[in-house]
Coordinates of C-alpha atoms and ligand atoms in Angstrom, one line a residue:
M29 CA 92.2 90.9 68.5
A30 CA 91.6 89.8 72.1
N31 CA 93.2 87.7 74.8
P32 CA 93.5 87.9 78.6
T33 CA 96.9 89.8 78.5
L34 CA 95.5 92.4 76.1
D35 CA 92.3 92.7 78.2
T36 CA 94.4 93.4 81.2
L37 CA 96.5 96.0 79.4
L38 CA 93.5 97.7 77.8
N39 CA 91.5 97.8 81.0
H40 CA 94.2 99.7 83.0
R41 CA 93.2 102.6 85.2
S42 CA 95.1 103.9 88.3
I43 CA 93.5 102.9 91.6
R44 CA 93.7 105.3 94.6
R45 CA 91.1 103.8 96.9
F46 CA 91.7 100.4 98.5
T47 CA 89.9 98.0 100.8
A48 CA 91.5 97.3 104.2
E49 CA 92.9 94.0 103.0
K50 CA 96.7 93.9 103.0
L51 CA 98.7 92.0 100.4
T52 CA 99.9 88.6 101.6
A53 CA 103.6 87.9 101.7
A54 CA 103.1 85.4 98.8
E55 CA 101.4 88.1 96.7
V56 CA 104.3 90.5 97.4
T57 CA 106.9 87.9 96.4
T58 CA 104.9 87.1 93.2
L59 CA 104.7 90.8 92.3
V60 CA 108.4 91.3 92.8
D61 CA 109.1 88.2 90.8
A62 CA 107.0 89.6 87.9
A63 CA 108.9 92.9 88.1
Q64 CA 112.2 91.0 88.1
H65 CA 111.4 89.3 84.9
A66 CA 111.1 92.5 83.0
P67 CA 113.9 93.3 80.6
T68 CA 116.9 95.3 82.0
S69 CA 119.5 97.3 80.2
T70 CA 122.7 95.2 79.5
F71 CA 121.2 92.6 82.0
S72 CA 122.7 94.8 84.8
Q73 CA 119.5 94.9 86.9
Q74 CA 120.2 98.4 87.9
Y75 CA 117.2 99.0 90.2
S76 CA 116.0 97.9 93.6
I77 CA 112.6 97.8 95.3
I78 CA 112.0 98.7 99.0
S79 CA 108.7 97.5 100.6
I80 CA 107.7 100.3 103.0
T81 CA 105.7 98.7 105.8
D82 CA 106.5 101.1 108.7
P83 CA 103.4 103.2 109.3
Q84 CA 105.5 106.2 110.3
Q85 CA 107.4 106.1 107.1
L86 CA 104.2 105.7 105.1
A87 CA 102.8 108.8 107.0
T88 CA 105.9 110.8 106.0
L89 CA 105.5 109.7 102.4
G90 CA 101.8 110.8 102.6
D91 CA 103.0 114.2 103.7
I92 CA 105.6 114.4 101.0
T93 CA 103.2 113.4 98.2
G94 CA 100.1 115.1 99.6
H95 CA 98.5 111.7 98.9
H96 CA 97.6 110.3 102.3
W97 CA 95.6 107.6 100.7
L98 CA 98.8 105.7 100.0
E99 CA 98.8 104.8 103.7
K100 CA 95.7 102.7 103.1
A101 CA 97.1 100.8 100.2
G102 CA 97.5 97.0 100.6
H103 CA 101.3 97.5 100.1
F104 CA 103.7 100.3 99.1
F105 CA 106.8 99.7 97.0
L106 CA 109.5 102.2 96.4
F107 CA 111.4 101.8 93.1
L108 CA 115.0 103.0 93.0
A109 CA 117.5 103.5 90.2
D110 CA 120.4 101.5 91.7
Q111 CA 124.1 101.6 90.7
Y112 CA 125.2 101.0 94.3
R113 CA 124.9 97.2 94.2
N114 CA 127.0 97.0 91.1
A115 CA 129.5 99.5 92.6
Q116 CA 129.9 97.1 95.5
L117 CA 130.5 94.0 93.4
A118 CA 132.6 95.5 90.6
P119 CA 136.4 95.9 90.7
K120 CA 137.2 99.5 91.7
T121 CA 139.0 100.9 88.7
S122 CA 138.8 104.5 87.3
T123 CA 136.9 103.1 84.3
T124 CA 134.3 101.4 86.5
T125 CA 133.9 104.5 88.6
A126 CA 133.5 106.8 85.5
N127 CA 130.9 104.4 84.1
L128 CA 128.8 104.1 87.3
H129 CA 128.6 107.8 87.7
S130 CA 127.7 108.5 84.0
T131 CA 124.6 109.9 82.6
D132 CA 124.2 106.7 80.7
K133 CA 124.0 104.7 83.9
L134 CA 121.7 107.1 85.6
L135 CA 119.3 106.7 82.6
A136 CA 119.7 102.9 82.6
G137 CA 118.8 102.8 86.3
I138 CA 115.7 104.9 85.6
F139 CA 114.5 102.8 82.7
D140 CA 115.2 99.5 84.5
A141 CA 113.1 100.7 87.4
S142 CA 110.4 102.0 85.2
I143 CA 110.0 98.9 83.0
A144 CA 110.0 96.7 86.2
A145 CA 107.3 98.9 87.8
E146 CA 105.0 98.6 84.8
A147 CA 105.5 94.8 84.8
M148 CA 104.4 94.9 88.5
V149 CA 101.4 97.1 87.7
V150 CA 100.2 94.6 85.0
A151 CA 101.0 91.6 87.2
G152 CA 98.9 93.2 90.0
E153 CA 96.0 93.9 87.6
S154 CA 96.1 90.3 86.3
L155 CA 95.5 89.2 90.0
G156 CA 92.6 91.6 90.5
L157 CA 94.7 94.2 92.3
G158 CA 94.9 97.9 91.5
S159 CA 97.8 100.4 91.8
T160 CA 99.1 103.9 91.2
I161 CA 102.6 104.9 90.3
M162 CA 103.6 107.8 92.5
G163 CA 106.1 110.3 91.1
S164 CA 105.1 112.8 93.8
I165 CA 107.7 111.3 96.1
L166 CA 110.0 113.7 94.2
N167 CA 108.3 116.6 95.9
D168 CA 111.0 116.0 98.4
A169 CA 113.5 113.5 97.1
D170 CA 116.1 114.5 99.8
Q171 CA 113.7 113.4 102.5
V172 CA 112.9 110.1 100.8
I173 CA 116.6 109.4 100.6
S174 CA 117.1 110.0 104.3
L175 CA 113.9 108.3 105.3
C176 CA 114.8 105.1 103.5
Q177 CA 118.6 105.4 104.1
L178 CA 119.4 105.3 100.4
P179 CA 123.2 105.1 99.7
P180 CA 125.0 107.0 97.0
L181 CA 124.4 105.9 93.4
T182 CA 120.8 105.2 94.1
F183 CA 117.8 107.5 93.4
P184 CA 114.1 107.1 94.3
V185 CA 112.3 107.1 91.0
F186 CA 108.7 106.6 92.2
G187 CA 106.5 104.8 94.6
L188 CA 103.9 102.2 93.7
A189 CA 100.8 101.9 95.9
M190 CA 99.1 98.6 95.3
G191 CA 96.1 96.9 96.9
H192 CA 92.6 95.5 96.5
P193 CA 90.5 98.1 94.6
A194 CA 87.7 99.9 96.4
E195 CA 86.8 101.9 93.3
Q196 CA 86.4 101.4 89.6
P197 CA 87.1 104.8 88.0
E198 CA 86.2 105.5 84.4
Q199 CA 89.1 104.9 82.0
K200 CA 91.0 108.0 80.8
P201 CA 90.8 108.1 77.0
R202 CA 94.2 108.2 75.3
L203 CA 95.5 110.3 72.4
P204 CA 94.4 109.1 69.0
Q205 CA 97.2 107.2 67.4
S206 CA 97.5 109.8 64.6
L207 CA 99.0 112.2 67.2
M208 CA 101.5 109.8 68.8
H209 CA 102.4 107.0 66.4
F210 CA 104.3 108.0 63.3
T211 CA 106.0 106.2 60.4
N212 CA 109.7 106.8 59.6
H213 CA 109.8 110.4 60.8
Y214 CA 108.4 112.7 63.5
Q215 CA 105.2 114.5 62.7
P216 CA 104.6 117.8 64.5
L217 CA 101.0 118.7 65.2
A218 CA 99.7 119.6 61.8
S219 CA 96.0 118.8 61.5
T220 CA 94.2 120.4 64.4
A221 CA 91.0 118.3 63.7
D222 CA 92.3 115.2 65.6
L223 CA 93.4 117.3 68.5
A224 CA 90.1 119.2 68.7
S225 CA 88.3 115.9 68.7
Y226 CA 90.5 114.5 71.5
D227 CA 90.1 117.8 73.4
Q228 CA 86.3 117.2 73.2
T229 CA 86.7 113.6 74.3
I230 CA 88.7 114.6 77.4
A231 CA 86.3 117.5 78.2
D232 CA 83.4 114.9 78.1
Y233 CA 85.4 112.5 80.2
Y234 CA 86.1 115.1 82.9
Q235 CA 82.5 116.3 82.9
S236 CA 80.9 112.9 83.2
R237 CA 83.3 111.0 85.5
G238 CA 82.1 110.0 88.9
T239 CA 84.5 112.2 91.0
H240 CA 86.5 115.4 90.6
Q241 CA 84.4 116.6 87.7
R242 CA 85.8 119.7 85.9
A243 CA 85.7 121.6 82.7
E244 CA 89.0 120.9 81.1
T245 CA 90.3 119.8 77.7
F246 CA 93.6 117.9 77.1
S247 CA 95.1 121.1 75.8
H248 CA 94.0 123.0 79.0
H249 CA 95.4 120.1 81.1
I250 CA 98.8 120.4 79.5
A251 CA 98.8 124.2 79.7
A252 CA 98.0 123.9 83.4
E253 CA 100.7 121.3 84.0
L254 CA 103.3 123.4 82.2
S255 CA 102.4 126.6 84.1
R256 CA 103.5 125.0 87.4
D257 CA 106.4 126.8 89.1
P258 CA 109.5 124.9 88.0
Q259 CA 111.1 125.9 91.3
Q260 CA 108.9 123.4 93.1
R261 CA 111.3 120.6 92.1
A262 CA 114.4 122.8 91.4
K263 CA 116.4 120.8 93.9
L264 CA 116.2 117.6 91.8
A265 CA 119.5 118.2 89.9
Q266 CA 121.3 118.9 93.2
V267 CA 119.9 115.8 94.8
L268 CA 121.0 113.7 91.8
Q269 CA 124.5 115.3 92.1
A270 CA 124.6 114.6 95.9
Q271 CA 123.8 111.0 95.1
G272 CA 126.8 110.8 92.8
F273 CA 125.1 111.4 89.4
L274 CA 125.4 114.2 86.8
N275 CA 128.6 115.5 88.3
S276 CA 130.8 115.3 85.2
L277 CA 130.7 114.4 81.6
P278 CA 130.0 111.9 80.2
Ligands
LIG316 C1 105.8 108.4 86.4 C2 104.4 108.5 86.9 C3 104.2 109.3 88.0 C4 102.9 109.4 88.6 N1 102.7 110.0 89.8 C5 101.4 110.0 90.3 C6 101.3 110.6 91.6 O1 102.2 111.1 92.2 N2 100.0 110.7 92.1 C7 98.9 110.1 91.4 O2 97.8 110.2 91.9 N3 99.1 109.6 90.2 C8 100.3 109.5 89.6 N4 100.5 108.9 88.4 C9 99.4 108.3 87.7 C10 98.9 109.1 86.6 O3 98.2 110.3 87.1 C11 97.9 108.3 85.7 O4 98.6 107.2 85.2 C12 97.4 109.1 84.6 O5 96.5 110.1 85.0 C13 96.5 108.2 83.6 O6 95.5 107.6 84.4 P1 95.3 106.1 84.4 O7 96.6 105.5 84.9 O8 94.1 105.8 85.3 O9 95.0 105.6 83.0 C14 101.8 108.7 87.9 C15 102.0 108.0 86.7 C16 103.3 107.9 86.3 C17 103.6 107.1 85.0

């Protein structure tokens, strides 16, 4: 099966090097339009997008993420979970307030932002642009909140650096479907053969790719990710609480 939409989806790779060409205002509007047409939970549109164009702010985001290449992107979008807009337009009752501060609404904001961001990624790729979603803004969520003057009941979920690609990296091979697509019930890792084969595929990928070559299997990669000091982002729960989320059940 093949069509242009599937081709775009199946050709995805994150792009971290861009030409000097900035996105036009029309391109930015089209990308936001595509993001806006993504589904949203209960049609409540519980996210917002901030275009960061100020070089000082971009430099600070470069410091926070450790990824200064974002400053050279054609455009940088910040995706927020946003219950603040609805707080402003809804009647102020105790039920409304309890709902807006709930875990359910925090999650809804996060998935609305996430689904919209992926729609923007795919729209960009369909136009020949490339991008990288940047969760590393959460290295200092507090600073991002003050940098962009985010009100309560909002939370910065991730950045999205988008631009004209100046690289064509190899695609990262995905897990075999046997390890991630199940029927009717969950399947813990039973057969190690598929995992061993995927580990070898990833080891080959890391060995042969054009940049940052290393000797690492997928299992090694996950072990390394999970051995990071959890204290690095220990403040996240506090920041969420300071923004008005996760303070009480439900
Ligand atoms: C939620 C999320 C956060 C991410 N954060 C970063 C990031 O901070 N920096 C970065 O270089 N890539 C980031 N990425 C991109 C992933 O590293 C990338 O998608 C993954 O390695 C697979 O590579 P591919 O997108 O080229 O297929 C993020 C992706 C997601 C979905």
